[in-house]
PDB file of C-alpha atoms in Angstrom:
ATOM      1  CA  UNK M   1      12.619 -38.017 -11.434  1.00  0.00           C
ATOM      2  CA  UNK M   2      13.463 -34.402 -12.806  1.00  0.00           C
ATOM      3  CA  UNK M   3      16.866 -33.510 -14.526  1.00  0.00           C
ATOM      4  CA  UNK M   4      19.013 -30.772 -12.902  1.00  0.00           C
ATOM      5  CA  UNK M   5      18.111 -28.994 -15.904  1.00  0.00           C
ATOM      6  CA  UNK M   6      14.412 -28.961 -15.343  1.00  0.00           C
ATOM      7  CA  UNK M   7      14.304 -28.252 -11.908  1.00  0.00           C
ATOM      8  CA  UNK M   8      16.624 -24.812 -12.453  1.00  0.00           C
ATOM      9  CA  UNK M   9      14.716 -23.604 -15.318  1.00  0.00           C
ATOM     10  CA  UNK M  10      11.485 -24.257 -12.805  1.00  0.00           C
ATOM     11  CA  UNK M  11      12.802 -22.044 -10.618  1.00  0.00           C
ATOM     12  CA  UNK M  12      13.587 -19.311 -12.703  1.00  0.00           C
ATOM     13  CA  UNK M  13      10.055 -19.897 -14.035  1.00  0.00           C
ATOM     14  CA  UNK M  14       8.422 -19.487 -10.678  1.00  0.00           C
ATOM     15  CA  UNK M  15      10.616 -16.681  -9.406  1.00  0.00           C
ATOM     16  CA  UNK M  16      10.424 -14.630 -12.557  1.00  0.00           C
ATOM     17  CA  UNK M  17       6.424 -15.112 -12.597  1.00  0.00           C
ATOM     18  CA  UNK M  18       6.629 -13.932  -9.168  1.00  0.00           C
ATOM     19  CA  UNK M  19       8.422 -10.709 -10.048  1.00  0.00           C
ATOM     20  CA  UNK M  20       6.017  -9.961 -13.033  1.00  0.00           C
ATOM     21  CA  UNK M  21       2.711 -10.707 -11.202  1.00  0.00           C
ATOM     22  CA  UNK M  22       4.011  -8.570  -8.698  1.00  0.00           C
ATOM     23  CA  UNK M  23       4.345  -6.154 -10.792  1.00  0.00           C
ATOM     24  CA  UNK M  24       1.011  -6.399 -12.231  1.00  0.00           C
ATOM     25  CA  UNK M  25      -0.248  -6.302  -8.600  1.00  0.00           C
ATOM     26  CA  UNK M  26       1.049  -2.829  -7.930  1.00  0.00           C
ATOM     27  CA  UNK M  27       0.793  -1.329 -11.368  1.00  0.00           C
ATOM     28  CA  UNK M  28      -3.323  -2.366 -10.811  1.00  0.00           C
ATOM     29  CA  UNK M  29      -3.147  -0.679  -7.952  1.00  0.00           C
ATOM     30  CA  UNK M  30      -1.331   2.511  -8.761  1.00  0.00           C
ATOM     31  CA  UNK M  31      -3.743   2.234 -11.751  1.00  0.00           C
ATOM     32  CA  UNK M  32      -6.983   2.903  -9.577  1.00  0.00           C
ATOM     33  CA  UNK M  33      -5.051   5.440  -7.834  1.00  0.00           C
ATOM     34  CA  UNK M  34      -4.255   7.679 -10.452  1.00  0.00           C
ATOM     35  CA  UNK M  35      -0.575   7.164 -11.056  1.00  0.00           C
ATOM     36  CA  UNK M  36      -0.188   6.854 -14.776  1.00  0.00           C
ATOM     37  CA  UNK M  37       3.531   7.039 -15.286  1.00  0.00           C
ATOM     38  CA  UNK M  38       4.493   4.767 -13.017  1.00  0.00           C
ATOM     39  CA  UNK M  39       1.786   2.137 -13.937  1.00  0.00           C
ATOM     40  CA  UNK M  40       3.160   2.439 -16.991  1.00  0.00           C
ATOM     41  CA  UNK M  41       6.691   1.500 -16.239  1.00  0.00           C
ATOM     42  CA  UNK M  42       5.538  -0.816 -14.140  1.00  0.00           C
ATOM     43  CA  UNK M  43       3.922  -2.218 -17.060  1.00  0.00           C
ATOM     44  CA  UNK M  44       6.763  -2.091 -19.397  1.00  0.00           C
ATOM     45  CA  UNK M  45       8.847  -4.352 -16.894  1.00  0.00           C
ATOM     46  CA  UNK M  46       5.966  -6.327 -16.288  1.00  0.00           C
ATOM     47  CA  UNK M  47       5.241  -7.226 -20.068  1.00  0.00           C
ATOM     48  CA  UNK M  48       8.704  -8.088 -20.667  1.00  0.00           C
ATOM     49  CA  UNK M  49       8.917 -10.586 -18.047  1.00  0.00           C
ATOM     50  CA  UNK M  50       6.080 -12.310 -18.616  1.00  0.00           C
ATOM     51  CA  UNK M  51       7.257 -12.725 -22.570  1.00  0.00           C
ATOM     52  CA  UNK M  52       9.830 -14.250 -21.656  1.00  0.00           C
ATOM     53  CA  UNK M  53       8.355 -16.800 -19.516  1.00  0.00           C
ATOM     54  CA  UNK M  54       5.570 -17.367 -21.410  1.00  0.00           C
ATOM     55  CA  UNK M  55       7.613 -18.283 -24.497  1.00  0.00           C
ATOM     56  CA  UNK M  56      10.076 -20.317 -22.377  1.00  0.00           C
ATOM     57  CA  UNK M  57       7.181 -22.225 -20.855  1.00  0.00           C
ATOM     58  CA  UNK M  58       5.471 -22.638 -24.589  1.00  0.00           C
ATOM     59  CA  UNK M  59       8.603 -23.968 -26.106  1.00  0.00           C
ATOM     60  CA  UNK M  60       9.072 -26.509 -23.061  1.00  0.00           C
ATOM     61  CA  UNK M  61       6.188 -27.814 -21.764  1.00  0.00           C
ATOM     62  CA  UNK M  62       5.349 -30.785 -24.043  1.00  0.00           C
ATOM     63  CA  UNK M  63       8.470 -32.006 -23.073  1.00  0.00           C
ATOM     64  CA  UNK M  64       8.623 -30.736 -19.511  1.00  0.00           C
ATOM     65  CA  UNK M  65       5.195 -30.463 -17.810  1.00  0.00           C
ATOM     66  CA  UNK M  66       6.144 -29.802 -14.882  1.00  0.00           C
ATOM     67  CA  UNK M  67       7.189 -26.228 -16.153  1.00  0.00           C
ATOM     68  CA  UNK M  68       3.354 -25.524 -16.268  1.00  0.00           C
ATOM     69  CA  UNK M  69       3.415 -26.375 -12.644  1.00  0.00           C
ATOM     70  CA  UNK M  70       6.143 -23.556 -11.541  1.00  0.00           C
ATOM     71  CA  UNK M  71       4.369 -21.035 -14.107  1.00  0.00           C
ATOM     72  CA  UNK M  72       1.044 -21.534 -11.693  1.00  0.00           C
ATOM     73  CA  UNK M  73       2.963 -21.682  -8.302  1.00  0.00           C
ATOM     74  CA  UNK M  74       4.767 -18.449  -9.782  1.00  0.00           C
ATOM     75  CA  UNK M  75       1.515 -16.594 -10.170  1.00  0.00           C
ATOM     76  CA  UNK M  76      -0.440 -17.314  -7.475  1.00  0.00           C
ATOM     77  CA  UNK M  77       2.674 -16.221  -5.004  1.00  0.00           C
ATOM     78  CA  UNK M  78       3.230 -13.530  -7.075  1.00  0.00           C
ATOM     79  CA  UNK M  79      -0.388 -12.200  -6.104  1.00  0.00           C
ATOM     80  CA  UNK M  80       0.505 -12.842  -2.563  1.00  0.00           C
ATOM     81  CA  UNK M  81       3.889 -10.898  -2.797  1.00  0.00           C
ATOM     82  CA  UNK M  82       2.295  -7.970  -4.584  1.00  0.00           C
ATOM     83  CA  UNK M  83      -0.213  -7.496  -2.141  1.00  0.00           C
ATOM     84  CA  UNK M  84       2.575  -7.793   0.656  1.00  0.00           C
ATOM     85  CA  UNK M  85       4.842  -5.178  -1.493  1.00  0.00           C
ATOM     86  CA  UNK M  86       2.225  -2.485  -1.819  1.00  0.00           C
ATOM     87  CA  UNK M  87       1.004  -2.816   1.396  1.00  0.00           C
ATOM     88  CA  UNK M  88       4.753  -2.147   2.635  1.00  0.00           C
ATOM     89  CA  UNK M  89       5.360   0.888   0.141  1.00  0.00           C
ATOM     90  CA  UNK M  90       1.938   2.253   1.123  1.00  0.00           C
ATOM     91  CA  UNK M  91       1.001   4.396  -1.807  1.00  0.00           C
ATOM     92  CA  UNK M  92      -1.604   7.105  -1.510  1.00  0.00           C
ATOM     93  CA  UNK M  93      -3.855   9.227   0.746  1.00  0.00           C
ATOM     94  CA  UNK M  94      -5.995   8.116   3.101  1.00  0.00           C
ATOM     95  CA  UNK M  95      -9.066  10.267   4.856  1.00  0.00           C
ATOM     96  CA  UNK M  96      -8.990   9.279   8.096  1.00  0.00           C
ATOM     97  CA  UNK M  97     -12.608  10.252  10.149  1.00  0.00           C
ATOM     98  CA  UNK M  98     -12.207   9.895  14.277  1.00  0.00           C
ATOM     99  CA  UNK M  99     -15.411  10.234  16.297  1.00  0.00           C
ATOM    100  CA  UNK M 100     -14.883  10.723  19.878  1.00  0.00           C
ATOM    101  CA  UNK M 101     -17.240  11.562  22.705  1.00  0.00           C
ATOM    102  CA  UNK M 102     -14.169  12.935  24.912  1.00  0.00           C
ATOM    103  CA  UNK M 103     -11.230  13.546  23.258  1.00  0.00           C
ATOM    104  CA  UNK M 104     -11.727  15.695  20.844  1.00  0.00           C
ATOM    105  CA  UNK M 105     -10.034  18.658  21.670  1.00  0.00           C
ATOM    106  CA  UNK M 106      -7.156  16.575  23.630  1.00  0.00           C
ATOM    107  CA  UNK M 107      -6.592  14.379  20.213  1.00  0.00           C
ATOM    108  CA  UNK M 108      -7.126  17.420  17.786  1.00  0.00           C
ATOM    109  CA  UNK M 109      -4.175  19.841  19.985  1.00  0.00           C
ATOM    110  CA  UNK M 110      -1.890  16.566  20.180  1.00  0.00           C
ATOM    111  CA  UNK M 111      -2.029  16.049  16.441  1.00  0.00           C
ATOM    112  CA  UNK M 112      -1.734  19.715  15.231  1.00  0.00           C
ATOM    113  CA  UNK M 113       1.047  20.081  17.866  1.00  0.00           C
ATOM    114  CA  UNK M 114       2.491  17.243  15.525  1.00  0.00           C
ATOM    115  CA  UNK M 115       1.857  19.514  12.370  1.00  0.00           C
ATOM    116  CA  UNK M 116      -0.869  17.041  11.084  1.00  0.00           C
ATOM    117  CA  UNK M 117      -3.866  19.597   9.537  1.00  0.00           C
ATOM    118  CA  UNK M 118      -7.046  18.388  11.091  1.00  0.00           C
ATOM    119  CA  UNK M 119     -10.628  19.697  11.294  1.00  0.00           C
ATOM    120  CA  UNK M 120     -13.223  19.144  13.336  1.00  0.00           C
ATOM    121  CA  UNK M 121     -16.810  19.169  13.201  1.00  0.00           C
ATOM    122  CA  UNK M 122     -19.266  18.583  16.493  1.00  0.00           C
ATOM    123  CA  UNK M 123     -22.109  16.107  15.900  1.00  0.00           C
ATOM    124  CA  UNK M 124     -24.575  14.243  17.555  1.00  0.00           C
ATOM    125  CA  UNK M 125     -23.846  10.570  18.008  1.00  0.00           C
ATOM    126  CA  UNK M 126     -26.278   7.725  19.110  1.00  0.00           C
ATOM    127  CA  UNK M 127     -25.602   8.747  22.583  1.00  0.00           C
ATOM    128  CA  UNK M 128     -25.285  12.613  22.572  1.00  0.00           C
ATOM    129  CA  UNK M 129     -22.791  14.910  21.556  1.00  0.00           C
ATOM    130  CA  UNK M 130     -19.470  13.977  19.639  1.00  0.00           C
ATOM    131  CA  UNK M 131     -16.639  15.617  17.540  1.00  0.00           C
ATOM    132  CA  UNK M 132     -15.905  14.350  14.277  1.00  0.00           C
ATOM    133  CA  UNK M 133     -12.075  15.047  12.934  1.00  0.00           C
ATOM    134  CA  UNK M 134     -11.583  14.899   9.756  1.00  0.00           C
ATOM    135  CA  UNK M 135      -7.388  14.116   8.677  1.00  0.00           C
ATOM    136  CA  UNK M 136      -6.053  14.082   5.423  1.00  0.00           C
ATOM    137  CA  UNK M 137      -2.914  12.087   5.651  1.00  0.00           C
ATOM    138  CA  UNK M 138      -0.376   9.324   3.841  1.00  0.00           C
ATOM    139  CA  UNK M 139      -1.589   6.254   3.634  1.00  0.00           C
ATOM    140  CA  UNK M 140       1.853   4.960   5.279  1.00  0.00           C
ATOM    141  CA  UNK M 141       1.222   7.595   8.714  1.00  0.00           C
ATOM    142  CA  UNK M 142      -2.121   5.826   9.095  1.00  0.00           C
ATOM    143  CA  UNK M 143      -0.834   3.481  11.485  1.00  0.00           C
ATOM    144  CA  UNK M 144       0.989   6.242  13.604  1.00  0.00           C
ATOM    145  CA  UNK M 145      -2.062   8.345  13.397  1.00  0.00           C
ATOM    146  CA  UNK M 146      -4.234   5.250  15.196  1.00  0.00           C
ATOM    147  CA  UNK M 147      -1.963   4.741  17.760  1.00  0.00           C
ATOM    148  CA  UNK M 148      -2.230   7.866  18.921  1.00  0.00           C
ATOM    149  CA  UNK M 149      -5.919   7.542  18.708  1.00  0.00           C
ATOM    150  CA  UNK M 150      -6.339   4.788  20.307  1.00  0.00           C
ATOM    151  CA  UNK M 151      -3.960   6.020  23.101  1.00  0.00           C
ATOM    152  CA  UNK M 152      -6.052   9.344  23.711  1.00  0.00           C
ATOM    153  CA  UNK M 153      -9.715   7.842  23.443  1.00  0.00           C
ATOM    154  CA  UNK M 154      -9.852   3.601  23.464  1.00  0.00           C
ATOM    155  CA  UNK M 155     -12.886   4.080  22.733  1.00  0.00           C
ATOM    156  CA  UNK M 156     -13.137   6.315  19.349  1.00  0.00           C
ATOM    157  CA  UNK M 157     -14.612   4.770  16.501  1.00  0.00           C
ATOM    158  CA  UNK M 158     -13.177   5.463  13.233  1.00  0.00           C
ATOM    159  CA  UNK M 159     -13.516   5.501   9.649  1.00  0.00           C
ATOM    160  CA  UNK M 160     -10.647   4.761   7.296  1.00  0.00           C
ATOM    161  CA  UNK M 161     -10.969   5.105   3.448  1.00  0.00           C
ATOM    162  CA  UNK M 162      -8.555   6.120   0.177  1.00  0.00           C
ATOM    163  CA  UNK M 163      -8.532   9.711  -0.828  1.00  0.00           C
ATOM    164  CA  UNK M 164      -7.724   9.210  -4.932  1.00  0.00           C
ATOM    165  CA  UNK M 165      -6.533  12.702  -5.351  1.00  0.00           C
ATOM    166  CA  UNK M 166      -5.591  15.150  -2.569  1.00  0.00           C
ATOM    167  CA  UNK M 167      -5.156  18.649  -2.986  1.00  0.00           C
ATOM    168  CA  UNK M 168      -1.938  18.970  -0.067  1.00  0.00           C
ATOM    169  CA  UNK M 169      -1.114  16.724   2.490  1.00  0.00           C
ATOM    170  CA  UNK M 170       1.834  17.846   5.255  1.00  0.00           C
ATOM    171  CA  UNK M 171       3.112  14.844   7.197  1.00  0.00           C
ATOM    172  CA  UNK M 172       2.822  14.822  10.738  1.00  0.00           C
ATOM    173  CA  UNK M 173       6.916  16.050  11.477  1.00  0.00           C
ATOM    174  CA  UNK M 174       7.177  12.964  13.930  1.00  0.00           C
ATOM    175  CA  UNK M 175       7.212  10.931  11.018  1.00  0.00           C
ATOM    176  CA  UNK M 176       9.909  11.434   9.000  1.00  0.00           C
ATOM    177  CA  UNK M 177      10.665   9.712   5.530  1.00  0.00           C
ATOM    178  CA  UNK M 178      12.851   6.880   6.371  1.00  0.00           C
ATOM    179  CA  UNK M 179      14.725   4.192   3.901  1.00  0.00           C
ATOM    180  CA  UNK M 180      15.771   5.806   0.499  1.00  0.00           C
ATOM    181  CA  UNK M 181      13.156   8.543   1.234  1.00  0.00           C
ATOM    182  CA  UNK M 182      15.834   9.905   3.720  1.00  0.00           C
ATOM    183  CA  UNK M 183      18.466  10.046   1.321  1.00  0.00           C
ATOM    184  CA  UNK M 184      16.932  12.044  -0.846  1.00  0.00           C
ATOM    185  CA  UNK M 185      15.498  13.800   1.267  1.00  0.00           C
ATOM    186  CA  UNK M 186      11.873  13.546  -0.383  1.00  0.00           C
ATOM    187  CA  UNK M 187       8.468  13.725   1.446  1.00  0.00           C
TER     188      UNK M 187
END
């Protein structure tokens, strides 16, 4: 049905449309966050990835159709990919709001003892009196952060939402940078 010849330059179709939209995925994203030199390297790469496909598929498709076929099966997993990269690499600050009815001070002492800044306001909730902490953190400790949350007060309800620009932000010292972070030693 499809030469050897075909199905290999198909491939490297789909798996270099992957890479670029992946690209694109993150450099959006840095985008909105403020990171202008990297979305623009990102963007370099990006651009010259996609020229290169682009004119491969242009020059072959009348001939090939099937090439349009890996160029679309290339995008839409690159979207999937990019999504699945960022979310890995977790970019970014995060504001993190915990209302609890009784573990305020418990929760606040456990994560200062941790070095993570927090402050805490006292409020009153639908059913009386609550404290409100308010944590400035890296997007990739917010899973850390809710576990220990969720272990001090089940029932604490909680806010999540991105902080575009953040004046300082001191890890927790539980979490330490791990992967290439480590090598480098860079926080």
């Amino acid at each position: 049905m499809f030469d050897t010849n075909t199905l290999l330059t198909g491939m490297i179709i789909f798996l270099a449309r992957i890479c670029d939209v992946s690209l694109g995925t993150i450099r959006t994203i840095v985008t909105v966050q403020g990171r202008s030199v990297m979305a623009f390297f990102l963007g370099i790469f990006e651009i010259l990835i996609w020229i290169a496909v682009v004119s491969t598929v242009v020059q072959k498709v009348a001939g090939q159709p099937i090439l349009a076929v890996f160029y679309a099966l290339g995008f839409a997993t690159g979207n999937i990919v990019g999504i699945a990269v960022e979310r890995k690499i977790a970019l970014g600050f995060m504001v993190l709001r915990v209302f609890t009815r009784r573990a305020g001070k418990s929760l606040t002492e456990r994560l200062r003892d941790m070095g993570q800044p927090v402050t805490v306001f006292r409020g009153e909730g639908m059913r009386g009196p609550v404290d409100e902490l308010c944590i400035a953190c890296r997007r990739r400790d917010m899973g850390k952060l809710l576990e220990i949350v969720k272990a001090e007060d089940p029932e604490a309800f909680y806010i999540s939402e991105m902080a575009r620009d953040v004046c300082r932000s001191m890890p927790p010292r539980i979490m330490e940078c791990g992967g290439w972070r480590s090598v480098f030693k860079r926080k």
